[in-house]
Amino acid sequence: MVAAASDYFKTQYGFQKARKSHIMRCQQRSDTTDCSLRIFFILQSGDRRAFSISRPALEILLKKMAVPIRFLEILANNNGCYQAYTQFNESGAESFHIFVKLPSSFLNSAIYFRYDILNESTVCLLFGNQIHEVKSALEQMFLPSFRRSASPMQIMDIVVSEYVWWMEPRRQRLDVLVREMEAKTGMSGHIFHESLRAAANELGDLLKDLHVCEGNLAFLERTVQFQVGWIEWLQAQHIGLNQLRFGTDKIINIPHVQRPIEEGVASSLSLGASLSRESLEQVRTLRNRIRIQLSVVANLIVQNDSRTNISIADASKRIAFETRRDSDAMKTIAALTMVFLPATFVATLFGMVFFTVESGPGSGFRVNSLWWVYLAVTIPLTMLTVGVWRGWLGMVRRSRIQDEEIVGLKEKAH
C-alpha cells in the first residue's frame, strides 16, 4: 500500500501549478506503477471556484482517478457537507467513497477519498488553501520508514488532526479579544489584566467592536459545530469500512497485525471528536460572554443618555425660571412705562418751541404758526421706521425658510 507513496509525494504536489500535459505524465506513471496509495494536493483560493490548475486539467485528473465529476459541485459549495457511499458489483462491495466539504473561509477545503476493496488501493484528493500542513503530516506518516501504516482511514485521521489543531489558534485569538472587551467594560467575573474602562464617548465604537466579535464567534461556532459532526460521522464510516474490509462488524475478527493500527485510528478520531466538542463549548461560552458585554454596553449607553437628558432637563428648567424672572421684570418695566408715558408725552409736547406759555400782562398759551412742521417730519419718519422694520423681518423669514429647504435636501440626499 505504501510502496509508491513517497514517489507520488515527489510528483503529486507539482499539481499546484501543473498543466494538462504534466498531469497526464504523472497519471501515465501511476498506470505503469503498482501504486496502492495516490494522494493529490490542489490549492483552492478563497472564492472557491479558482484552483491552482485549470478546470479542464482538473476534469482530466478527476476522470483519470475515476472521481465522479459531480465532486466539482461540492468544491463550489460553501455550506459544508459530507457523504459516503459504497459501490457494488456482481461479486459484492467494490469501492468505498467519502466526500467532504468543510465550510467557511477558515477551512475552505474539500476531500475526496476512495478505497478500492478488491485491489486494496486508496485514492485521496485534497483541495484547499491550508493544505501545506496536511501535506507535511502525511509525508511523515507515509514515508518508507513508516510502512507499518496499513489503514486507509489514517489519511482522514491525519486530516482531522491537522484541522483540529489548525482551528485552535483562531479560538484563542477570539478568546483574547473577548477578554480585552471585558476589560473595557469592566464587567466580568475575572479580569486577567488591568481594567481599562472605556470613556462615555467610546461606548459607541465599543458596541460596534462587540457586534463584530459576536459575528466572528458565530462564524467560528458554525465551523466547529460542523467539525464535531464530521468527525463523529467519520468514526461511523471507519467502522463501516472495516466491515467491508474484514467482513464483520466485530473488532476481534480484524487480523492481529492490523488490530493495533485500526484501534489507534479509532482512538485518534475519538480524541479529535472530544477536542472538537470541548472547543465548541468554549466558543459558545465566549459568545455568551460577548452577549453579556453587549447588554452591559447597551445599558451603559442608556444610562449615559438618561444622565444627559436629566442634565438637559435641569438646564431647561433653569432657563425657563430665568426667562420667567426676566418676563416679570419686563412686565414691571412695561407697567411703569404705561404709567409715566402720558405724562412724558405731554411734557415733551409742551416743551417744544412750537408751544409757549407767557406769564404777566397778556399772558396765555400760544401756538407757533409753524407747528405743522413737527407733523410733517414726524409722520414720514415713523412710516419709514415701520417700513424698514417690516422689511428686515421679511428678509429674516425668507433666509430661515431657505436654510430649512437646504437642510431638507441634504437629509433626502443621505
GROMACS .gro file of C-alpha atoms in nm:
model
  414
    1MET     CA    1   0.000   0.000   0.000
    2VAL     CA    2   0.278   0.241   0.088
    3ALA     CA    3   0.546   0.126  -0.154
    4ALA     CA    4   0.496   0.403  -0.408
    5ALA     CA    5   0.369   0.666  -0.171
    6SER     CA    6   0.699   0.852  -0.139
    7ASP     CA    7   0.735   0.858  -0.519
    8TYR     CA    8   0.393   1.011  -0.550
    9PHE     CA    9   0.466   1.281  -0.296
   10LYS     CA   10   0.758   1.385  -0.517
   11THR     CA   11   0.529   1.439  -0.816
   12GLN     CA   12   0.175   1.488  -0.695
   13TYR     CA   13   0.242   1.818  -0.518
   14GLY     CA   14   0.351   1.954  -0.857
   15PHE     CA   15  -0.019   1.971  -0.950
   16GLN     CA   16  -0.039   2.305  -0.768
   17LYS     CA   17   0.091   2.477  -1.082
   18ALA     CA   18   0.070   2.187  -1.325
   19ARG     CA   19  -0.063   2.191  -1.678
   20LYS     CA   20  -0.258   1.928  -1.861
   21SER     CA   21   0.050   1.757  -2.005
   22HIS     CA   22   0.215   1.730  -1.664
   23ILE     CA   23  -0.098   1.572  -1.519
   24MET     CA   24  -0.103   1.321  -1.800
   25ARG     CA   25   0.263   1.231  -1.742
   26CYS     CA   26   0.201   1.176  -1.371
   27GLN     CA   27  -0.105   0.967  -1.447
   28GLN     CA   28   0.080   0.757  -1.705
   29ARG     CA   29   0.343   0.694  -1.443
   30SER     CA   30   0.080   0.574  -1.199
   31ASP     CA   31  -0.067   0.343  -1.463
   32THR     CA   32   0.267   0.165  -1.504
   33THR     CA   33   0.349   0.153  -1.133
   34ASP     CA   34   0.197  -0.068  -0.867
   35CYS     CA   35   0.082   0.224  -0.656
   36SER     CA   36  -0.158   0.140  -0.374
   37LEU     CA   37  -0.172   0.496  -0.241
   38ARG     CA   38  -0.226   0.808  -0.451
   39ILE     CA   39  -0.271   1.147  -0.287
   40PHE     CA   40  -0.316   1.474  -0.478
   41PHE     CA   41  -0.290   1.827  -0.334
   42ILE     CA   42  -0.457   2.114  -0.520
   43LEU     CA   43  -0.467   2.469  -0.390
   44GLN     CA   44  -0.810   2.632  -0.389
   45SER     CA   45  -0.843   3.009  -0.347
   46GLY     CA   46  -1.089   3.192  -0.124
   47ASP     CA   47  -1.356   3.235  -0.394
   48ARG     CA   48  -1.397   2.854  -0.402
   49ARG     CA   49  -1.403   2.840  -0.785
   50ALA     CA   50  -1.037   2.921  -0.858
   51PHE     CA   51  -0.785   2.639  -0.847
   52SER     CA   52  -0.412   2.619  -0.899
   53ILE     CA   53  -0.481   2.420  -1.216
   54SER     CA   54  -0.729   2.491  -1.494
   55ARG     CA   55  -1.076   2.343  -1.487
   56PRO     CA   56  -1.018   2.123  -1.797
   57ALA     CA   57  -0.700   1.987  -1.638
   58LEU     CA   58  -0.890   1.926  -1.314
   59GLU     CA   59  -1.164   1.741  -1.501
   60ILE     CA   60  -0.898   1.523  -1.669
   61LEU     CA   61  -0.745   1.447  -1.331
   62LEU     CA   62  -1.082   1.352  -1.184
   63LYS     CA   63  -1.154   1.131  -1.484
   64LYS     CA   64  -0.817   0.954  -1.467
   65MET     CA   65  -0.863   0.895  -1.094
   66ALA     CA   66  -1.221   0.772  -1.156
   67VAL     CA   67  -1.357   1.053  -0.935
   68PRO     CA   68  -1.722   1.146  -1.005
   69ILE     CA   69  -1.743   1.478  -1.191
   70ARG     CA   70  -2.017   1.595  -0.953
   71PHE     CA   71  -1.740   1.635  -0.699
   72LEU     CA   72  -1.680   1.977  -0.863
   73GLU     CA   73  -2.019   2.086  -0.733
   74ILE     CA   74  -1.906   2.002  -0.381
   75LEU     CA   75  -1.594   2.216  -0.429
   76ALA     CA   76  -1.808   2.522  -0.503
   77ASN     CA   77  -2.045   2.458  -0.212
   78ASN     CA   78  -1.955   2.665   0.092
   79ASN     CA   79  -2.228   2.538   0.326
   80GLY     CA   80  -2.040   2.230   0.438
   81CYS     CA   81  -2.145   1.873   0.366
   82TYR     CA   82  -2.024   1.515   0.398
   83GLN     CA   83  -2.142   1.197   0.232
   84ALA     CA   84  -2.026   0.837   0.194
   85TYR     CA   85  -2.141   0.556  -0.029
   86THR     CA   86  -2.031   0.208  -0.135
   87GLN     CA   87  -2.023   0.084  -0.494
   88PHE     CA   88  -2.115  -0.277  -0.553
   89ASN     CA   89  -2.053  -0.512  -0.842
   90GLU     CA   90  -2.173  -0.862  -0.914
   91SER     CA   91  -1.937  -1.016  -0.656
   92GLY     CA   92  -2.007  -0.765  -0.378
   93ALA     CA   93  -1.862  -0.440  -0.250
   94GLU     CA   94  -1.618  -0.288  -0.498
   95SER     CA   95  -1.518   0.054  -0.356
   96PHE     CA   96  -1.589   0.285  -0.065
   97HIS     CA   97  -1.618   0.664  -0.126
   98ILE     CA   98  -1.618   0.968   0.103
   99PHE     CA   99  -1.695   1.329   0.004
  100VAL     CA  100  -1.634   1.613   0.249
  101LYS     CA  101  -1.666   1.991   0.203
  102LEU     CA  102  -1.560   2.194   0.504
  103PRO     CA  103  -1.749   2.523   0.547
  104SER     CA  104  -1.627   2.881   0.572
  105SER     CA  105  -1.309   3.058   0.470
  106PHE     CA  106  -1.140   2.921   0.784
  107LEU     CA  107  -1.136   2.572   0.635
  108ASN     CA  108  -1.200   2.630   0.268
  109SER     CA  109  -1.118   2.268   0.189
  110ALA     CA  110  -1.270   1.966   0.025
  111ILE     CA  111  -1.174   1.599   0.042
  112TYR     CA  112  -1.243   1.305  -0.186
  113PHE     CA  113  -1.144   0.962  -0.052
  114ARG     CA  114  -1.185   0.628  -0.230
  115TYR     CA  115  -1.077   0.287  -0.114
  116ASP     CA  116  -1.086   0.006  -0.371
  117ILE     CA  117  -1.169  -0.306  -0.175
  118LEU     CA  118  -1.065  -0.560  -0.438
  119ASN     CA  119  -0.710  -0.435  -0.503
  120GLU     CA  120  -0.674  -0.260  -0.161
  121SER     CA  121  -0.569   0.073  -0.313
  122THR     CA  122  -0.651   0.424  -0.194
  123VAL     CA  123  -0.702   0.750  -0.383
  124CYS     CA  124  -0.734   1.082  -0.198
  125LEU     CA  125  -0.774   1.434  -0.338
  126LEU     CA  126  -0.721   1.728  -0.102
  127PHE     CA  127  -0.837   2.077  -0.206
  128GLY     CA  128  -0.799   2.394  -0.001
  129ASN     CA  129  -0.597   2.698   0.093
  130GLN     CA  130  -0.440   2.534   0.402
  131ILE     CA  131  -0.302   2.207   0.266
  132HIS     CA  132   0.069   2.261   0.331
  133GLU     CA  133   0.046   2.145   0.693
  134VAL     CA  134  -0.160   1.842   0.593
  135LYS     CA  135   0.091   1.754   0.323
  136SER     CA  136   0.379   1.763   0.571
  137ALA     CA  137   0.194   1.541   0.819
  138LEU     CA  138   0.101   1.288   0.550
  139GLU     CA  139   0.457   1.279   0.421
  140GLN     CA  140   0.587   1.199   0.768
  141MET     CA  141   0.329   0.924   0.816
  142PHE     CA  142   0.368   0.754   0.479
  143LEU     CA  143   0.741   0.778   0.419
  144PRO     CA  144   0.905   0.435   0.362
  145SER     CA  145   1.024   0.425   0.724
  146PHE     CA  146   0.659   0.422   0.835
  147ARG     CA  147   0.543   0.123   0.631
  148ARG     CA  148   0.363  -0.025   0.930
  149SER     CA  149   0.074   0.207   0.840
  150ALA     CA  150  -0.186  -0.007   0.671
  151SER     CA  151  -0.522   0.156   0.746
  152PRO     CA  152  -0.667   0.368   0.463
  153MET     CA  153  -0.859   0.576   0.718
  154GLN     CA  154  -0.529   0.701   0.858
  155ILE     CA  155  -0.534   0.961   0.582
  156MET     CA  156  -0.866   1.101   0.707
  157ASP     CA  157  -0.741   1.076   1.065
  158ILE     CA  158  -0.436   1.291   0.984
  159VAL     CA  159  -0.653   1.545   0.802
  160VAL     CA  160  -0.884   1.562   1.104
  161SER     CA  161  -0.595   1.606   1.346
  162GLU     CA  162  -0.438   1.886   1.142
  163TYR     CA  163  -0.762   2.079   1.108
  164VAL     CA  164  -0.850   2.040   1.475
  165TRP     CA  165  -0.518   2.191   1.574
  166TRP     CA  166  -0.538   2.449   1.297
  167MET     CA  167  -0.866   2.582   1.437
  168GLU     CA  168  -0.737   2.620   1.794
  169PRO     CA  169  -0.530   2.940   1.735
  170ARG     CA  170  -0.842   3.105   1.586
  171ARG     CA  171  -1.036   3.027   1.901
  172GLN     CA  172  -0.751   3.151   2.120
  173ARG     CA  173  -0.733   3.484   1.934
  174LEU     CA  174  -1.104   3.537   1.983
  175ASP     CA  175  -1.063   3.440   2.350
  176VAL     CA  176  -0.803   3.717   2.392
  177LEU     CA  177  -1.029   3.961   2.209
  178VAL     CA  178  -1.322   3.880   2.438
  179ARG     CA  179  -1.105   3.941   2.744
  180GLU     CA  180  -0.998   4.278   2.603
  181MET     CA  181  -1.364   4.370   2.553
  182GLU     CA  182  -1.444   4.269   2.910
  183ALA     CA  183  -1.157   4.484   3.036
  184LYS     CA  184  -1.300   4.784   2.850
  185THR     CA  185  -1.645   4.740   3.002
  186GLY     CA  186  -1.507   4.648   3.346
  187MET     CA  187  -1.791   4.398   3.388
  188SER     CA  188  -1.662   4.045   3.421
  189GLY     CA  189  -1.624   3.775   3.678
  190HIS     CA  190  -1.249   3.765   3.607
  191ILE     CA  191  -1.030   4.037   3.462
  192PHE     CA  192  -0.696   3.892   3.351
  193HIS     CA  193  -0.525   4.228   3.328
  194GLU     CA  194  -0.582   4.588   3.422
  195SER     CA  195  -0.934   4.711   3.363
  196LEU     CA  196  -0.941   4.999   3.118
  197ARG     CA  197  -1.297   5.128   3.132
  198ALA     CA  198  -1.398   5.292   2.808
  199ALA     CA  199  -1.500   5.656   2.825
  200ALA     CA  200  -1.861   5.751   2.759
  201ASN     CA  201  -1.777   5.882   2.412
  202GLU     CA  202  -1.606   5.549   2.326
  203LEU     CA  203  -1.903   5.326   2.407
  204GLY     CA  204  -2.048   5.354   2.057
  205ASP     CA  205  -1.727   5.224   1.895
  206LEU     CA  206  -1.702   4.956   2.163
  207LEU     CA  207  -2.055   4.842   2.081
  208LYS     CA  208  -1.960   4.808   1.712
  209ASP     CA  209  -1.650   4.605   1.802
  210LEU     CA  210  -1.862   4.376   2.020
  211HIS     CA  211  -2.103   4.314   1.734
  212VAL     CA  212  -1.814   4.231   1.500
  213CYS     CA  213  -1.666   3.995   1.759
  214GLU     CA  214  -2.002   3.824   1.806
  215GLY     CA  215  -2.028   3.775   1.430
  216ASN     CA  216  -1.683   3.614   1.417
  217LEU     CA  217  -1.776   3.387   1.707
  218ALA     CA  218  -2.098   3.284   1.535
  219PHE     CA  219  -1.896   3.204   1.224
  220LEU     CA  220  -1.646   3.001   1.427
  221GLU     CA  221  -1.923   2.824   1.618
  222ARG     CA  222  -2.079   2.709   1.291
  223THR     CA  223  -1.740   2.580   1.170
  224VAL     CA  224  -1.656   2.393   1.491
  225GLN     CA  225  -2.009   2.254   1.515
  226PHE     CA  226  -1.969   2.115   1.163
  227GLN     CA  227  -1.630   1.976   1.262
  228VAL     CA  228  -1.781   1.788   1.556
  229GLY     CA  229  -2.049   1.631   1.335
  230TRP     CA  230  -1.798   1.550   1.064
  231ILE     CA  231  -1.554   1.371   1.298
  232GLU     CA  232  -1.831   1.174   1.471
  233TRP     CA  233  -1.959   1.078   1.127
  234LEU     CA  234  -1.606   0.964   1.029
  235GLN     CA  235  -1.599   0.737   1.333
  236ALA     CA  236  -1.905   0.558   1.199
  237GLN     CA  237  -1.750   0.543   0.848
  238HIS     CA  238  -1.435   0.388   0.993
  239ILE     CA  239  -1.644   0.109   1.142
  240GLY     CA  240  -1.833   0.069   0.815
  241LEU     CA  241  -1.514   0.046   0.613
  242ASN     CA  242  -1.378  -0.221   0.848
  243GLN     CA  243  -1.699  -0.416   0.797
  244LEU     CA  244  -1.640  -0.407   0.422
  245ARG     CA  245  -1.271  -0.495   0.450
  246PHE     CA  246  -1.293  -0.773   0.708
  247GLY     CA  247  -1.647  -0.895   0.651
  248THR     CA  248  -1.775  -0.830   1.004
  249ASP     CA  249  -1.851  -0.552   1.248
  250LYS     CA  250  -1.662  -0.722   1.532
  251ILE     CA  251  -1.316  -0.588   1.607
  252ILE     CA  252  -1.192  -0.935   1.713
  253ASN     CA  253  -1.203  -1.052   1.351
  254ILE     CA  254  -0.955  -0.790   1.237
  255PRO     CA  255  -0.613  -0.951   1.180
  256HIS     CA  256  -0.386  -0.937   1.479
  257VAL     CA  257  -0.120  -0.731   1.299
  258GLN     CA  258  -0.378  -0.481   1.179
  259ARG     CA  259  -0.577  -0.451   1.501
  260PRO     CA  260  -0.345  -0.201   1.682
  261ILE     CA  261  -0.348   0.026   1.377
  262GLU     CA  262  -0.726   0.025   1.350
  263GLU     CA  263  -0.765   0.078   1.723
  264GLY     CA  264  -0.518   0.366   1.700
  265VAL     CA  265  -0.721   0.527   1.423
  266ALA     CA  266  -1.041   0.482   1.625
  267SER     CA  267  -0.878   0.632   1.935
  268SER     CA  268  -0.735   0.923   1.739
  269LEU     CA  269  -1.074   1.001   1.583
  270SER     CA  270  -1.235   0.977   1.925
  271LEU     CA  271  -0.978   1.222   2.063
  272GLY     CA  272  -1.042   1.460   1.774
  273ALA     CA  273  -1.415   1.445   1.839
  274SER     CA  274  -1.363   1.509   2.210
  275LEU     CA  275  -1.133   1.806   2.144
  276SER     CA  276  -1.378   1.948   1.893
  277ARG     CA  277  -1.670   1.916   2.135
  278GLU     CA  278  -1.469   2.093   2.404
  279SER     CA  279  -1.369   2.364   2.158
  280LEU     CA  280  -1.735   2.405   2.061
  281GLU     CA  281  -1.834   2.455   2.425
  282GLN     CA  282  -1.558   2.711   2.467
  283VAL     CA  283  -1.671   2.902   2.159
  284ARG     CA  284  -2.030   2.902   2.283
  285THR     CA  285  -1.910   3.027   2.622
  286LEU     CA  286  -1.718   3.307   2.453
  287ARG     CA  287  -2.025   3.401   2.255
  288ASN     CA  288  -2.237   3.413   2.571
  289ARG     CA  289  -1.975   3.634   2.736
  290ILE     CA  290  -1.985   3.869   2.438
  291ARG     CA  291  -2.364   3.883   2.460
  292ILE     CA  292  -2.333   3.981   2.826
  293GLN     CA  293  -2.091   4.258   2.732
  294LEU     CA  294  -2.329   4.375   2.461
  295SER     CA  295  -2.603   4.404   2.723
  296VAL     CA  296  -2.366   4.586   2.961
  297VAL     CA  297  -2.254   4.838   2.699
  298ALA     CA  298  -2.612   4.894   2.582
  299ASN     CA  299  -2.717   4.963   2.943
  300LEU     CA  300  -2.422   5.198   2.993
  301ILE     CA  301  -2.521   5.389   2.681
  302VAL     CA  302  -2.880   5.412   2.805
  303GLN     CA  303  -2.759   5.534   3.145
  304ASN     CA  304  -2.536   5.797   2.986
  305ASP     CA  305  -2.823   5.909   2.765
  306SER     CA  306  -3.051   5.928   3.070
  307ARG     CA  307  -2.797   6.137   3.260
  308THR     CA  308  -2.760   6.364   2.960
  309ASN     CA  309  -3.136   6.401   2.930
  310ILE     CA  310  -3.161   6.481   3.301
  311SER     CA  311  -2.890   6.745   3.265
  312ILE     CA  312  -3.070   6.894   2.965
  313ALA     CA  313  -3.396   6.895   3.158
  314ASP     CA  314  -3.231   7.070   3.455
  315ALA     CA  315  -3.077   7.328   3.224
  316SER     CA  316  -3.411   7.381   3.051
  317LYS     CA  317  -3.575   7.426   3.390
  318ARG     CA  318  -3.317   7.687   3.489
  319ILE     CA  319  -3.359   7.868   3.158
  320ALA     CA  320  -3.737   7.865   3.198
  321PHE     CA  321  -3.707   8.006   3.551
  322GLU     CA  322  -3.471   8.279   3.437
  323THR     CA  323  -3.695   8.356   3.140
  324ARG     CA  324  -3.994   8.385   3.368
  325ARG     CA  325  -3.797   8.613   3.601
  326ASP     CA  326  -3.694   8.830   3.305
  327SER     CA  327  -4.055   8.830   3.188
  328ASP     CA  328  -4.171   8.954   3.527
  329ALA     CA  329  -3.909   9.230   3.512
  330MET     CA  330  -4.022   9.329   3.166
  331LYS     CA  331  -4.383   9.336   3.282
  332THR     CA  332  -4.281   9.569   3.565
  333ILE     CA  333  -4.093   9.795   3.324
  334ALA     CA  334  -4.388   9.794   3.084
  335ALA     CA  335  -4.630   9.883   3.365
  336LEU     CA  336  -4.411  10.172   3.484
  337THR     CA  337  -4.373  10.287   3.125
  338MET     CA  338  -4.752  10.288   3.082
  339VAL     CA  339  -4.784  10.495   3.399
  340PHE     CA  340  -4.527  10.758   3.303
  341LEU     CA  341  -4.580  10.755   2.926
  342PRO     CA  342  -4.876  11.001   2.915
  343ALA     CA  343  -4.701  11.247   3.142
  344THR     CA  344  -4.377  11.213   2.948
  345PHE     CA  345  -4.560  11.267   2.620
  346VAL     CA  346  -4.737  11.575   2.748
  347ALA     CA  347  -4.419  11.718   2.897
  348THR     CA  348  -4.230  11.659   2.575
  349LEU     CA  349  -4.506  11.803   2.362
  350PHE     CA  350  -4.546  12.124   2.557
  351GLY     CA  351  -4.173  12.158   2.594
  352MET     CA  352  -4.135  12.204   2.220
  353VAL     CA  353  -4.068  12.553   2.077
  354PHE     CA  354  -4.399  12.542   1.897
  355PHE     CA  355  -4.583  12.596   2.224
  356THR     CA  356  -4.520  12.883   2.469
  357VAL     CA  357  -4.682  12.989   2.793
  358GLU     CA  358  -4.638  13.354   2.891
  359SER     CA  359  -4.699  13.498   3.233
  360GLY     CA  360  -4.781  13.853   3.332
  361PRO     CA  361  -5.000  14.106   3.144
  362GLY     CA  362  -5.131  13.949   2.827
  363SER     CA  363  -5.016  13.606   2.931
  364GLY     CA  364  -5.156  13.295   2.784
  365PHE     CA  365  -5.092  12.978   2.585
  366ARG     CA  366  -4.964  13.044   2.235
  367VAL     CA  367  -4.905  12.808   1.943
  368ASN     CA  368  -4.641  12.885   1.685
  369SER     CA  369  -4.768  12.913   1.333
  370LEU     CA  370  -4.507  12.655   1.218
  371TRP     CA  371  -4.638  12.371   1.437
  372TRP     CA  372  -4.722  12.168   1.127
  373VAL     CA  373  -4.351  12.123   1.061
  374TYR     CA  374  -4.344  11.877   1.356
  375LEU     CA  375  -4.612  11.665   1.199
  376ALA     CA  376  -4.456  11.689   0.853
  377VAL     CA  377  -4.130  11.547   0.980
  378THR     CA  378  -4.255  11.302   1.244
  379ILE     CA  379  -4.515  11.116   1.039
  380PRO     CA  380  -4.282  11.028   0.740
  381LEU     CA  381  -4.000  10.922   0.976
  382THR     CA  382  -4.241  10.700   1.168
  383MET     CA  383  -4.364  10.537   0.847
  384LEU     CA  384  -4.006  10.492   0.725
  385THR     CA  385  -3.906  10.326   1.054
  386VAL     CA  386  -4.203  10.087   1.043
  387GLY     CA  387  -4.129  10.001   0.680
  388VAL     CA  388  -3.762   9.924   0.747
  389TRP     CA  389  -3.860   9.707   1.042
  390ARG     CA  390  -4.112   9.504   0.840
  391GLY     CA  391  -3.865   9.466   0.554
  392TRP     CA  392  -3.598   9.333   0.792
  393LEU     CA  393  -3.846   9.080   0.940
  394GLY     CA  394  -3.939   8.957   0.593
  395MET     CA  395  -3.573   8.912   0.496
  396VAL     CA  396  -3.503   8.712   0.812
  397ARG     CA  397  -3.808   8.491   0.747
  398ARG     CA  398  -3.705   8.416   0.387
  399SER     CA  399  -3.348   8.332   0.495
  400ARG     CA  400  -3.479   8.087   0.755
  401ILE     CA  401  -3.706   7.919   0.500
  402GLN     CA  402  -3.414   7.878   0.256
  403ASP     CA  403  -3.196   7.728   0.527
  404GLU     CA  404  -3.470   7.477   0.616
  405GLU     CA  405  -3.508   7.379   0.249
  406ILE     CA  406  -3.131   7.324   0.214
  407VAL     CA  407  -3.125   7.107   0.526
  408GLY     CA  408  -3.421   6.905   0.395
  409LEU     CA  409  -3.247   6.845   0.060
  410LYS     CA  410  -2.930   6.729   0.236
  411GLU     CA  411  -3.127   6.485   0.452
  412LYS     CA  412  -3.301   6.342   0.143
  413ALA     CA  413  -2.963   6.307  -0.033
  414HIS     CA  414  -2.829   6.099   0.260
   0.00000   0.00000   0.00000
